[in-house]
Amino acid sequence: MNRVRIGIVGIGNMGTAHARYVSGGEINGAELAAVCDISADRLRWAKEQFGEALHTFESVDAMLDSGTVDAILICNLHFDHPSTAMKAFARGIHVLCEKPAGVYTKQVREMNEAAAASGVKFAMMFNQRTIPLYKKLKDLIDSGELGEIRRTNWIITNWYRSQSYYDSGKWRATWAGEGGGVLLNQCPHQLDLWQWTVGMLPSRVRAFCSFGKYRDIEVEDEVTAYVEYPNGATGVFITTTAEAPGTNRLEVTGERGKIVIEDGKLTFWRLRVSEPEFNQTFKGAFGQPECWKCDVPVSTDSKAHKAITQNWVDSIRTGVNLIAPGEEGIRGLTLSNAMYLSAWTDGWVELPLDEDRFHELLQERIATSRYQSNT
């Protein structure tokens, strides 16, 4: 395939951003061929911005059946991500999906199965996997430089959102409109990075979520979660949209030291000998392993969204490996679903997740949501 004809589903904030760089020729081997949106005004705007040659459609099916696209970039509402992707898979059309993969893992699992059966290229827009800081963290963990993981701790509270932000759309911060709050809207990237860098999901989760604590919303705006991993390690994840100034600090401790990512820097507090080895050989009353503070040099070059889109197009054209394979979208979503389920049931949640129980409780909240999609 010489050029991949891309169609964008949903020409809102993120869809517009993607359309601009694709139409601007910033993705080698690709062109913006079509956009789809339920808003006639947005479609007219797209024609004005990107040229009269652009194909516009009011329905996903019409776009997929038109023969004008080889691949689609999904930017519509969270609940519609899996169903939109599965329609494309059925027609042999490649898919790049914005985060999150969906709202509940039961639906996303069906999407993954459909993708595997189709044989097309399926990727997630996990653009933060391209950030050099997190790539280096993953490299240090995967290489064994940090030793076996013992603890993870992520404080990610710099997602400040005012009431006016939530008031900007009736669907925002509702169970029926978005399917969740800070965990599903702002934090999918961090939840993905959390599991991607350490290379494992927890074995169980205990979470405390506050729903509408600081804002007039029905979903969560503050979360503190504690997790336990299969190897005995523990972790904490803290987030909110109502804290100013916020913090973004990730700390990962292993047998050979700890790594801290904060303020755009990666610091490796490296032990000269591992903690288990020191403990076995040290005979004094007080002491600890010799530790070196290493400011690890990390590139600042990250093309973020463009890098993921280029990688997806390259995979379609030449078969290169995907940075963020679509089927991995279920992993971070498993974490948020488990946190919700723990808060709703006031107890521990074991993984694998009870997907049917989560779906049942989510549907109860959707049924009483202040937003209903048919209005």
Coordinates of C-alpha atoms in Angstrom, one line a residue:
M1 CA 0.0 0.0 0.0
N2 CA 1.6 3.2 -1.2
R3 CA -0.6 5.6 0.9
V4 CA -3.0 4.9 3.7
R5 CA -6.3 6.7 3.4
I6 CA -7.3 7.7 6.9
G7 CA -10.8 8.5 8.1
I8 CA -11.4 10.2 11.4
V9 CA -14.4 9.2 13.5
G10 CA -15.4 12.2 15.6
I11 CA -14.1 15.7 14.7
G12 CA -14.1 17.1 18.2
N13 CA -11.0 18.3 20.2
M14 CA -8.8 15.2 19.7
G15 CA -10.2 14.3 16.2
T16 CA -9.4 17.9 15.1
A17 CA -5.9 17.7 16.4
H18 CA -5.2 14.4 14.6
A19 CA -6.8 15.7 11.4
R20 CA -4.6 18.8 11.4
Y21 CA -1.3 16.9 11.4
V22 CA -2.4 14.2 9.0
S23 CA -3.8 16.7 6.5
G24 CA -0.7 18.7 7.0
G25 CA 1.4 15.9 5.5
E26 CA 3.2 15.2 8.8
I27 CA 2.6 11.4 8.6
N28 CA 4.6 9.8 5.9
G29 CA 2.7 7.4 3.7
A30 CA -0.8 8.7 4.8
E31 CA -3.4 11.2 3.8
L32 CA -6.6 12.5 5.4
A33 CA -9.4 11.1 3.2
A34 CA -12.6 11.4 5.3
V35 CA -14.2 12.5 8.6
C36 CA -17.3 11.3 10.3
D37 CA -19.4 13.2 12.8
I38 CA -23.0 13.4 13.9
S39 CA -22.8 17.2 13.7
A40 CA -23.5 18.8 10.3
D41 CA -21.8 22.0 11.5
R42 CA -18.6 20.1 12.3
L43 CA -18.6 18.4 8.9
R44 CA -19.0 21.8 7.2
W45 CA -16.2 23.2 9.2
A46 CA -14.0 20.2 8.3
K47 CA -14.6 20.8 4.6
E48 CA -13.6 24.5 5.0
Q49 CA -10.5 23.6 6.9
F50 CA -9.2 20.5 5.0
G51 CA -10.6 21.1 1.5
E52 CA -13.6 20.3 -0.6
A53 CA -11.9 17.0 -1.7
L54 CA -12.4 15.7 1.9
H55 CA -15.2 13.1 2.2
T56 CA -17.6 13.7 5.0
F57 CA -20.1 11.3 6.6
E58 CA -22.8 11.5 9.2
S59 CA -22.5 7.8 10.2
V60 CA -19.7 5.3 10.8
D61 CA -21.3 2.7 8.6
A62 CA -21.5 5.1 5.6
M63 CA -17.8 5.9 6.0
L64 CA -16.7 2.3 6.3
D65 CA -18.9 1.2 3.3
S66 CA -17.8 4.1 1.1
G67 CA -14.5 2.7 -0.1
T68 CA -12.8 6.0 0.6
V69 CA -10.8 4.8 3.7
D70 CA -8.2 2.1 4.4
A71 CA -8.0 2.9 8.1
I72 CA -9.8 4.9 10.8
L73 CA -8.7 6.8 13.8
I74 CA -11.5 6.6 16.5
C75 CA -12.2 9.7 18.5
N76 CA -15.8 9.4 19.4
L77 CA -17.4 8.8 22.8
H78 CA -15.8 6.3 25.1
F79 CA -18.8 3.9 25.0
D80 CA -18.6 3.8 21.2
H81 CA -14.9 2.9 20.8
P82 CA -15.4 -0.9 20.8
S83 CA -18.4 -1.0 18.6
T84 CA -16.9 1.4 16.1
A85 CA -13.7 -0.7 16.0
M86 CA -15.6 -3.9 15.5
K87 CA -17.5 -2.5 12.5
A88 CA -14.1 -1.6 10.9
F89 CA -12.6 -5.0 11.7
A90 CA -15.5 -6.7 10.0
R91 CA -14.7 -4.8 6.8
G92 CA -11.0 -5.3 6.9
I93 CA -10.2 -1.7 7.8
H94 CA -7.3 -0.9 10.1
V95 CA -8.0 0.9 13.4
L96 CA -6.2 3.3 15.7
C97 CA -8.3 4.0 18.8
E98 CA -8.1 7.0 21.2
K99 CA -8.0 6.2 24.9
P100 CA -9.7 4.6 26.6
A101 CA -10.2 1.3 24.7
G102 CA -13.7 1.3 26.1
V103 CA -15.6 1.7 29.4
Y104 CA -15.8 -1.9 30.6
T105 CA -13.4 -4.8 29.9
K106 CA -16.2 -7.2 28.9
Q107 CA -16.9 -5.1 25.8
V108 CA -13.2 -4.5 25.1
R109 CA -12.4 -8.2 25.3
E110 CA -14.9 -8.8 22.5
M111 CA -13.2 -6.0 20.5
N112 CA -9.8 -7.7 21.0
E113 CA -11.2 -11.0 19.8
A114 CA -12.7 -9.4 16.7
A115 CA -9.4 -7.6 16.0
A116 CA -7.4 -10.9 16.2
A117 CA -9.8 -12.6 13.9
S118 CA -9.7 -9.8 11.3
G119 CA -5.9 -9.7 10.8
V120 CA -5.9 -5.9 10.4
K121 CA -3.5 -3.5 12.3
F122 CA -5.1 -2.4 15.6
A123 CA -3.3 0.1 17.8
M124 CA -4.2 2.3 20.8
M125 CA -3.3 6.0 21.0
F126 CA -1.1 5.5 24.0
N127 CA 1.2 8.4 23.0
Q128 CA 2.9 8.6 26.4
R129 CA 4.7 5.4 25.6
T130 CA 6.8 7.5 23.3
I131 CA 8.0 9.8 26.1
P132 CA 11.7 9.1 26.6
L133 CA 11.4 9.2 30.5
Y134 CA 9.0 6.3 30.5
K135 CA 10.8 4.4 27.8
K136 CA 14.0 4.6 29.9
L137 CA 12.2 3.5 33.0
K138 CA 10.8 0.4 31.1
D139 CA 14.3 -0.3 29.8
L140 CA 15.9 -0.1 33.2
I141 CA 13.2 -2.5 34.6
D142 CA 13.2 -4.9 31.7
S143 CA 17.0 -5.1 31.7
G144 CA 17.1 -6.1 35.4
E145 CA 19.0 -3.0 36.3
L146 CA 16.5 -2.3 39.1
G147 CA 16.1 -5.9 40.2
E148 CA 12.8 -7.4 41.2
I149 CA 10.1 -4.7 41.8
R150 CA 9.1 -4.2 45.4
R151 CA 7.0 -1.1 45.4
T152 CA 5.4 1.4 43.0
N153 CA 3.9 4.7 43.9
W154 CA 2.3 7.2 41.5
I155 CA 0.9 10.5 42.6
I156 CA -0.7 12.1 39.6
T157 CA -2.8 15.1 40.8
N158 CA -1.9 17.7 38.1
W159 CA -5.2 17.0 36.2
Y160 CA -6.9 20.2 37.5
R161 CA -10.4 20.7 36.1
S162 CA -12.8 23.5 37.1
Q163 CA -16.6 23.2 37.3
S164 CA -16.8 25.2 34.1
Y165 CA -14.9 22.4 32.3
Y166 CA -17.5 19.9 33.4
D167 CA -20.3 22.2 32.6
S168 CA -19.1 22.5 29.0
G169 CA -20.9 19.4 27.9
K170 CA -23.9 17.6 29.4
W171 CA -22.2 14.2 28.7
R172 CA -19.1 15.1 30.7
A173 CA -18.5 13.4 34.0
T174 CA -21.6 11.3 33.9
W175 CA -21.9 7.5 34.0
A176 CA -24.1 7.4 30.9
G177 CA -22.0 9.9 28.9
E178 CA -18.4 9.1 29.8
G179 CA -18.7 6.0 32.0
G180 CA -16.4 7.4 34.6
G181 CA -14.4 10.4 35.8
V182 CA -10.7 11.0 36.4
L183 CA -9.8 7.3 36.0
L184 CA -11.5 7.0 32.6
N185 CA -11.0 10.5 31.2
Q186 CA -7.7 11.8 32.4
C187 CA -5.7 8.8 33.7
P188 CA -5.9 6.1 31.1
H189 CA -2.3 7.1 30.0
Q190 CA -0.9 6.7 33.5
L191 CA -2.7 3.5 34.1
D192 CA -1.3 2.1 30.9
L193 CA 2.2 3.3 31.7
W194 CA 2.0 2.0 35.2
Q195 CA 1.4 -1.6 34.0
W196 CA 3.5 -1.3 30.9
T197 CA 6.7 -0.1 32.6
V198 CA 6.6 -2.6 35.5
G199 CA 5.5 -5.4 33.3
M200 CA 2.7 -6.8 35.4
L201 CA -0.9 -6.3 36.6
P202 CA -1.7 -6.6 40.3
S203 CA -3.3 -9.7 41.8
R204 CA -5.7 -7.7 43.9
V205 CA -6.9 -4.1 44.3
R206 CA -8.4 -2.0 47.1
A207 CA -9.5 1.5 46.1
F208 CA -11.3 4.4 47.7
C209 CA -13.1 6.7 45.2
S210 CA -14.9 9.9 46.0
F211 CA -17.8 10.7 43.7
G212 CA -18.5 14.4 43.2
K213 CA -16.4 15.3 46.2
Y214 CA -15.1 18.7 44.9
R215 CA -17.3 19.3 41.8
D216 CA -21.0 18.9 40.9
I217 CA -20.5 15.7 39.0
E218 CA -21.7 12.1 39.5
V219 CA -18.4 10.3 38.8
E220 CA -15.2 10.2 40.7
D221 CA -12.9 13.2 41.1
E222 CA -10.5 11.7 43.7
V223 CA -9.0 8.3 44.0
T224 CA -6.6 6.5 46.3
A225 CA -5.8 2.9 45.3
Y226 CA -3.6 0.2 46.9
V227 CA -2.5 -2.8 44.9
E228 CA -0.7 -6.1 45.5
Y229 CA 1.3 -7.8 42.8
P230 CA 1.8 -11.5 42.2
N231 CA 5.5 -11.3 43.3
G232 CA 4.6 -9.7 46.7
A233 CA 5.3 -6.1 45.6
T234 CA 2.8 -3.4 46.5
G235 CA 1.7 -0.2 44.9
V236 CA -0.3 3.0 45.4
F237 CA -2.0 5.2 42.8
I238 CA -3.4 8.6 43.8
T239 CA -5.2 11.0 41.5
T240 CA -7.7 13.9 41.5
T241 CA -8.9 16.7 39.3
A242 CA -9.4 19.2 42.1
E243 CA -5.9 19.8 43.5
A244 CA -3.8 22.9 42.8
P245 CA -0.9 22.9 42.5
G246 CA -0.8 19.3 41.4
T247 CA 2.0 16.7 41.5
N248 CA 3.2 14.1 39.0
R249 CA 5.7 11.8 40.7
L250 CA 6.3 8.1 39.9
E251 CA 8.5 6.1 42.2
V252 CA 9.5 2.5 41.5
T253 CA 11.6 0.6 44.1
G254 CA 13.4 -2.6 43.4
E255 CA 16.1 -4.8 45.0
R256 CA 18.8 -2.6 43.5
G257 CA 17.5 0.8 44.4
K258 CA 14.7 3.1 43.3
I259 CA 13.8 5.2 40.3
V260 CA 12.0 8.5 40.6
I261 CA 10.4 10.4 37.7
E262 CA 9.4 14.0 38.5
D263 CA 9.7 17.4 36.9
G264 CA 10.8 16.0 33.6
K265 CA 13.8 14.2 35.2
L266 CA 14.7 10.5 35.9
T267 CA 16.8 9.9 38.9
F268 CA 18.1 6.4 39.7
W269 CA 19.2 5.9 43.3
R270 CA 21.4 2.8 42.5
L271 CA 22.6 0.4 45.2
R272 CA 26.1 -0.8 44.7
V273 CA 25.0 -4.3 45.9
S274 CA 21.4 -5.4 46.0
E275 CA 19.4 -5.1 49.2
P276 CA 19.0 -8.9 49.6
E277 CA 22.8 -9.4 49.2
F278 CA 23.6 -6.6 51.6
N279 CA 21.2 -8.0 54.2
Q280 CA 22.8 -11.5 54.0
T281 CA 26.3 -10.3 54.5
F282 CA 26.1 -7.2 56.7
K283 CA 26.8 -8.0 60.4
G284 CA 26.6 -4.6 62.0
A285 CA 23.9 -3.1 64.1
F286 CA 23.0 -0.3 61.8
G287 CA 23.9 0.2 58.1
Q288 CA 22.6 0.2 54.6
P289 CA 23.9 -0.5 51.1
E290 CA 26.1 2.1 49.5
C291 CA 23.9 4.2 47.2
W292 CA 24.8 6.4 44.2
K293 CA 22.4 9.1 43.0
C294 CA 22.5 8.9 39.2
D295 CA 20.8 11.6 37.1
V296 CA 20.1 9.5 34.1
P297 CA 20.3 11.4 30.8
V298 CA 17.1 11.1 28.8
S299 CA 16.3 12.5 25.4
T300 CA 13.6 15.2 25.3
D301 CA 12.5 14.3 21.8
S302 CA 9.0 13.0 21.8
K303 CA 6.5 13.3 18.9
A304 CA 3.7 11.9 21.0
H305 CA 0.5 11.5 19.0
K306 CA 2.3 11.8 15.7
A307 CA 4.7 9.1 16.7
I308 CA 1.9 6.6 17.4
T309 CA 0.1 7.5 14.2
Q310 CA 3.3 7.2 12.1
N311 CA 4.1 3.8 13.7
W312 CA 0.6 2.5 13.0
V313 CA 0.8 3.7 9.4
D314 CA 4.3 2.1 9.0
S315 CA 2.9 -1.2 10.5
I316 CA 0.1 -1.1 7.9
R317 CA 2.5 -0.5 5.0
T318 CA 5.6 -2.5 6.0
G319 CA 4.7 -4.6 9.0
V320 CA 6.8 -3.0 11.7
N321 CA 5.9 -3.8 15.3
L322 CA 3.3 -1.6 17.0
I323 CA 4.4 0.6 19.9
A324 CA 0.9 0.3 21.5
P325 CA -0.9 -2.8 20.2
G326 CA -4.6 -2.4 20.5
E327 CA -5.2 -5.5 22.5
E328 CA -3.1 -4.0 25.3
G329 CA -5.8 -1.3 25.9
I330 CA -7.6 -3.8 28.2
R331 CA -4.8 -3.8 30.7
G332 CA -5.1 -0.2 32.0
L333 CA -8.9 -0.5 31.7
T334 CA -8.7 -3.5 34.0
L335 CA -7.1 -1.4 36.6
S336 CA -9.8 1.4 36.5
N337 CA -12.6 -1.2 36.4
A338 CA -11.1 -2.9 39.5
M339 CA -10.8 0.4 41.3
Y340 CA -14.5 1.2 40.6
L341 CA -15.6 -2.2 41.7
S342 CA -13.6 -2.1 44.9
A343 CA -15.1 1.3 45.8
W344 CA -18.7 0.3 44.9
T345 CA -18.4 -3.0 46.9
D346 CA -16.3 -1.5 49.7
G347 CA -13.8 -4.4 49.6
W348 CA -10.9 -6.1 47.8
V349 CA -11.1 -7.0 44.2
E350 CA -9.2 -10.0 42.9
L351 CA -7.8 -10.2 39.4
P352 CA -8.8 -11.6 36.9
L353 CA -11.7 -9.2 37.3
D354 CA -15.3 -10.3 37.7
E355 CA -16.4 -8.6 34.4
D356 CA -20.1 -9.5 34.7
R357 CA -20.3 -8.1 38.2
F358 CA -18.6 -4.8 37.2
H359 CA -20.9 -4.5 34.1
E360 CA -24.0 -5.1 36.3
L361 CA -23.1 -2.4 38.8
L362 CA -22.1 0.1 36.0
Q363 CA -25.5 -0.4 34.3
E364 CA -27.2 0.5 37.6
R365 CA -25.4 3.8 37.6
I366 CA -26.0 4.5 33.9
A367 CA -29.7 3.9 34.5
T368 CA -29.9 6.7 37.0
S369 CA -27.4 9.0 35.3
R370 CA -28.4 12.7 34.8
Y371 CA -27.4 12.3 31.2
Q372 CA -29.2 10.0 28.8
S373 CA -27.8 9.6 25.3
N374 CA -31.2 9.7 23.6
T375 CA -31.6 13.3 24.8

